[in-house]
Amino acid sequence: MTAVDMKNRTTERGQYRRPDTAGRTAPATPGAGTGGRVTVAVYAEDLILQTGMIHQLRMRPEIELIPDAEADRAQVSLVVVDMVDGPTVQLLHRLRRNTSTRTGLVVGFFESGALQTMIECGVAAVLRRGEADQDRLIHLVKAMANGEGVLPGDLLGKLLDHVSSLQRTVLDPRGLTLSTLTAREAEMIRLVSEGFDTSEIAQKTSYSERTVKNVLHEVATRLELRNRAHAVGYAMRHGLI
């Protein structure tokens, strides 16, 4: 959507505006602001939300607002909405395709069912609009620029419950985990770490020796590991066994 399109549709819900920063100087290095500032693109669903957000950010020297034509090179994209609806989800999915930009959501009302949507859309941080004073906004932006995530305490608790439920109801019955190893792979590598050879691992796990060899070979190939010792070291360093 062009800047002209946005100006013609500012009163429509779900049509997102970016900051009018044509008069500002754009940095030469993509993704990096001048003077170490964080480059930010703002997407708001109406003029009032846009004006308020731009006013908060423009006052701070740590922030460089990105003009519409260069929004894709921003380090941080801030999406400001009343609630997570269809147009918001479409925008979040589009922003996710830009892997060099992290997306934060400033939202008026966050339904519990929107948590799954937030995960699927790759949102890195959430701030409720009622709590979005200048200091919290700057903290949010700087945290995302540093690769961190920010969530309200209640949403963090719901996220952990969601992950736990996913592990228990979906992954466990299939012998899978959220880690890079399945439960079977982790068990076999644990036995390798304890000094058992292929035949002993087969006996303890009730698999054939061929299956044990295939599983360990698959792990080494997938994770680009040189041998079993390397696999054990990898699993221990990442807390997988």
Short mmCIF file of C-alpha atoms in Angstrom, two decimals:
data_model
loop_
_atom_site.label_atom_id
_atom_site.label_comp_id
_atom_site.label_asym_id
_atom_site.label_seq_id
_atom_site.Cartn_x
_atom_site.Cartn_y
_atom_site.Cartn_z
CA MET A 1 0.00 0.00 0.00
CA THR A 2 1.42 3.38 -1.00
CA ALA A 3 1.51 6.46 1.20
CA VAL A 4 -1.20 8.04 -0.99
CA ASP A 5 -3.44 4.99 -0.50
CA MET A 6 -2.99 5.20 3.25
CA LYS A 7 -3.90 8.90 3.35
CA ASN A 8 -7.08 8.20 1.39
CA ARG A 9 -8.14 5.42 3.77
CA THR A 10 -7.21 6.71 7.21
CA THR A 11 -10.73 6.40 8.58
CA GLU A 12 -11.13 2.74 7.63
CA ARG A 13 -10.50 0.21 10.36
CA GLY A 14 -7.62 -2.10 9.57
CA GLN A 15 -5.84 0.22 7.11
CA TYR A 16 -2.44 0.84 8.60
CA ARG A 17 -0.54 4.10 8.52
CA ARG A 18 3.21 4.56 8.76
CA PRO A 19 5.01 7.66 10.03
CA ASP A 20 5.33 10.67 7.74
CA THR A 21 9.06 11.17 8.09
CA ALA A 22 9.96 12.32 4.60
CA GLY A 23 11.89 15.26 5.98
CA ARG A 24 14.17 13.12 8.13
CA THR A 25 17.60 11.94 7.01
CA ALA A 26 17.80 8.22 6.28
CA PRO A 27 20.90 6.36 7.52
CA ALA A 28 23.22 4.85 4.98
CA THR A 29 23.48 1.44 6.62
CA PRO A 30 20.35 -0.77 6.27
CA GLY A 31 18.81 -1.70 9.62
CA ALA A 32 21.03 0.62 11.66
CA GLY A 33 20.07 4.11 12.78
CA THR A 34 22.37 7.07 12.67
CA GLY A 35 24.32 7.59 15.85
CA GLY A 36 23.40 4.15 17.14
CA ARG A 37 19.68 4.90 17.20
CA VAL A 38 17.09 2.15 16.75
CA THR A 39 15.26 2.39 13.45
CA VAL A 40 11.49 2.03 13.89
CA ALA A 41 8.54 1.79 11.49
CA VAL A 42 5.07 2.39 12.93
CA TYR A 43 1.89 0.77 11.58
CA ALA A 44 -1.29 2.19 13.15
CA GLU A 45 -4.89 1.51 12.18
CA ASP A 46 -6.04 5.12 12.43
CA LEU A 47 -4.68 8.66 12.53
CA ILE A 48 -5.21 9.13 16.27
CA LEU A 49 -3.20 6.03 17.17
CA GLN A 50 -0.51 6.96 14.68
CA THR A 51 -0.20 10.53 15.94
CA GLY A 52 0.06 9.44 19.56
CA MET A 53 2.70 6.81 18.88
CA ILE A 54 4.80 9.07 16.66
CA HIS A 55 4.64 11.84 19.25
CA GLN A 56 5.93 9.48 21.95
CA LEU A 57 8.79 8.12 19.87
CA ARG A 58 9.89 11.24 18.01
CA MET A 59 10.81 12.96 21.28
CA ARG A 60 13.47 10.41 22.14
CA PRO A 61 17.01 10.60 20.72
CA GLU A 62 17.38 6.78 20.86
CA ILE A 63 14.79 6.39 18.10
CA GLU A 64 14.91 7.06 14.37
CA LEU A 65 11.55 6.86 12.66
CA ILE A 66 11.74 5.33 9.20
CA PRO A 67 9.95 6.90 6.21
CA ASP A 68 7.25 4.88 4.49
CA ALA A 69 9.33 4.01 1.44
CA GLU A 70 12.09 2.49 3.59
CA ALA A 71 10.02 0.76 6.27
CA ASP A 72 11.34 -2.67 5.30
CA ARG A 73 14.82 -1.79 6.58
CA ALA A 74 13.62 -0.89 10.10
CA GLN A 75 15.04 -2.88 12.99
CA VAL A 76 11.68 -2.75 14.77
CA SER A 77 8.13 -2.61 13.42
CA LEU A 78 5.50 -1.41 15.91
CA VAL A 79 1.89 -2.34 15.15
CA VAL A 80 -0.60 -0.22 17.11
CA VAL A 81 -4.20 -1.47 17.20
CA ASP A 82 -7.32 -1.66 19.34
CA MET A 83 -7.45 -5.45 19.07
CA VAL A 84 -6.01 -8.34 17.07
CA ASP A 85 -8.48 -8.79 14.21
CA GLY A 86 -8.30 -10.10 10.64
CA PRO A 87 -6.52 -7.10 9.06
CA THR A 88 -4.04 -7.04 11.96
CA VAL A 89 -3.23 -10.72 11.46
CA GLN A 90 -2.69 -10.15 7.73
CA LEU A 91 -0.27 -7.31 8.48
CA LEU A 92 1.61 -9.36 11.08
CA HIS A 93 2.02 -12.24 8.65
CA ARG A 94 3.36 -9.84 6.02
CA LEU A 95 5.83 -8.30 8.45
CA ARG A 96 7.04 -11.73 9.49
CA ARG A 97 8.39 -12.31 6.00
CA ASN A 98 11.00 -9.61 6.62
CA THR A 99 13.47 -11.55 8.75
CA SER A 100 15.64 -8.49 9.44
CA THR A 101 12.82 -6.70 11.30
CA ARG A 102 11.30 -7.70 14.63
CA THR A 103 7.64 -6.95 15.28
CA GLY A 104 6.08 -5.55 18.45
CA LEU A 105 2.37 -5.21 19.16
CA VAL A 106 0.85 -2.31 21.12
CA VAL A 107 -2.74 -3.36 21.66
CA GLY A 108 -5.76 -1.99 23.48
CA PHE A 109 -7.49 -5.29 24.21
CA PHE A 110 -5.70 -8.62 24.02
CA GLU A 111 -8.02 -11.62 24.02
CA SER A 112 -6.66 -14.88 25.45
CA GLY A 113 -7.31 -16.59 22.12
CA ALA A 114 -4.99 -14.11 20.40
CA LEU A 115 -1.96 -15.68 22.09
CA GLN A 116 -1.73 -18.49 19.52
CA THR A 117 -2.07 -15.96 16.73
CA MET A 118 0.72 -13.87 18.20
CA ILE A 119 3.02 -16.92 18.24
CA GLU A 120 2.16 -17.90 14.67
CA CYS A 121 2.80 -14.35 13.46
CA GLY A 122 6.22 -14.15 15.08
CA VAL A 123 5.42 -11.22 17.38
CA ALA A 124 8.43 -10.58 19.62
CA ALA A 125 6.85 -8.23 22.18
CA VAL A 126 3.45 -7.11 23.41
CA LEU A 127 2.51 -3.98 25.34
CA ARG A 128 -1.00 -2.98 26.34
CA ARG A 129 -1.89 0.51 25.18
CA GLY A 130 -3.06 1.50 28.65
CA GLU A 131 0.50 0.89 29.87
CA ALA A 132 2.28 2.36 26.85
CA ASP A 133 3.91 5.43 28.34
CA GLN A 134 7.08 6.77 26.77
CA ASP A 135 9.53 4.88 28.98
CA ARG A 136 7.81 1.52 28.45
CA LEU A 137 7.70 2.09 24.70
CA ILE A 138 11.41 2.87 24.57
CA HIS A 139 12.17 -0.19 26.71
CA LEU A 140 10.09 -2.31 24.34
CA VAL A 141 11.84 -0.99 21.23
CA LYS A 142 15.36 -1.29 22.64
CA ALA A 143 14.69 -4.80 23.96
CA MET A 144 13.49 -5.98 20.55
CA ALA A 145 16.48 -4.36 18.84
CA ASN A 146 18.69 -6.39 21.20
CA GLY A 147 16.95 -9.64 20.28
CA GLU A 148 14.89 -9.83 23.47
CA GLY A 149 11.18 -10.44 23.96
CA VAL A 150 8.78 -8.48 26.16
CA LEU A 151 5.42 -9.68 27.48
CA PRO A 152 3.10 -8.58 30.27
CA GLY A 153 3.37 -10.95 33.22
CA ASP A 154 -0.07 -12.50 32.72
CA LEU A 155 0.62 -13.21 29.04
CA LEU A 156 3.97 -14.76 29.90
CA GLY A 157 2.21 -17.12 32.29
CA LYS A 158 -0.35 -18.03 29.61
CA LEU A 159 2.44 -18.60 27.09
CA LEU A 160 4.23 -21.01 29.42
CA ASP A 161 0.95 -22.84 30.08
CA HIS A 162 0.37 -23.02 26.33
CA VAL A 163 3.81 -24.50 25.67
CA SER A 164 3.35 -27.00 28.49
CA SER A 165 -0.04 -28.05 27.11
CA LEU A 166 1.44 -28.39 23.63
CA GLN A 167 4.19 -30.66 24.92
CA ARG A 168 1.79 -32.77 26.97
CA THR A 169 -1.09 -33.18 24.54
CA VAL A 170 0.55 -33.05 21.10
CA LEU A 171 4.24 -33.88 21.29
CA ASP A 172 4.51 -36.42 24.12
CA PRO A 173 2.06 -38.92 22.52
CA ARG A 174 4.24 -38.85 19.38
CA GLY A 175 7.54 -39.17 21.22
CA LEU A 176 8.51 -35.63 20.21
CA THR A 177 9.84 -32.68 22.17
CA LEU A 178 10.26 -28.95 21.67
CA SER A 179 14.03 -29.45 21.54
CA THR A 180 16.08 -30.43 18.49
CA LEU A 181 15.96 -34.09 19.59
CA THR A 182 13.05 -36.49 19.85
CA ALA A 183 12.61 -38.41 23.09
CA ARG A 184 14.04 -41.53 21.41
CA GLU A 185 17.07 -39.69 20.08
CA ALA A 186 17.79 -38.09 23.43
CA GLU A 187 17.54 -41.46 25.20
CA MET A 188 19.98 -43.12 22.80
CA ILE A 189 22.49 -40.30 23.08
CA ARG A 190 22.18 -40.44 26.87
CA LEU A 191 23.06 -44.13 26.75
CA VAL A 192 26.02 -43.37 24.48
CA SER A 193 27.19 -40.81 27.05
CA GLU A 194 27.08 -43.55 29.70
CA GLY A 195 29.44 -45.73 27.66
CA PHE A 196 27.01 -48.25 26.16
CA ASP A 197 27.74 -49.62 22.67
CA THR A 198 25.24 -50.19 19.87
CA SER A 199 24.18 -53.69 20.93
CA GLU A 200 23.69 -52.64 24.56
CA ILE A 201 21.64 -49.60 23.52
CA ALA A 202 19.50 -51.81 21.30
CA GLN A 203 18.87 -54.17 24.21
CA LYS A 204 17.97 -51.38 26.64
CA THR A 205 15.66 -49.55 24.24
CA SER A 206 14.12 -52.65 22.61
CA TYR A 207 15.16 -51.52 19.15
CA SER A 208 17.30 -53.38 16.64
CA GLU A 209 20.97 -52.49 16.31
CA ARG A 210 20.22 -51.24 12.81
CA THR A 211 17.60 -48.85 14.15
CA VAL A 212 20.02 -47.56 16.78
CA LYS A 213 22.66 -46.91 14.13
CA ASN A 214 20.13 -45.20 11.87
CA VAL A 215 18.83 -42.97 14.65
CA LEU A 216 22.30 -41.87 15.72
CA HIS A 217 23.32 -41.31 12.11
CA GLU A 218 20.20 -39.21 11.50
CA VAL A 219 21.01 -37.02 14.52
CA ALA A 220 24.61 -36.54 13.40
CA THR A 221 23.55 -35.67 9.85
CA ARG A 222 20.73 -33.31 10.82
CA LEU A 223 22.80 -31.41 13.37
CA GLU A 224 26.04 -31.63 11.36
CA LEU A 225 27.88 -33.54 14.08
CA ARG A 226 31.07 -35.46 13.35
CA ASN A 227 30.56 -38.55 15.49
CA ARG A 228 28.87 -39.94 18.60
CA ALA A 229 31.19 -38.09 20.96
CA HIS A 230 30.34 -34.86 19.21
CA ALA A 231 26.62 -35.71 19.53
CA VAL A 232 26.99 -36.29 23.26
CA GLY A 233 28.83 -33.01 23.69
CA TYR A 234 26.17 -31.15 21.72
CA ALA A 235 23.32 -32.66 23.72
CA MET A 236 25.00 -31.87 27.05
CA ARG A 237 25.85 -28.27 26.09
CA HIS A 238 22.24 -27.62 25.09
CA GLY A 239 20.74 -29.35 28.11
CA LEU A 240 19.07 -32.05 26.01
CA ILE A 241 20.25 -34.98 28.14
#
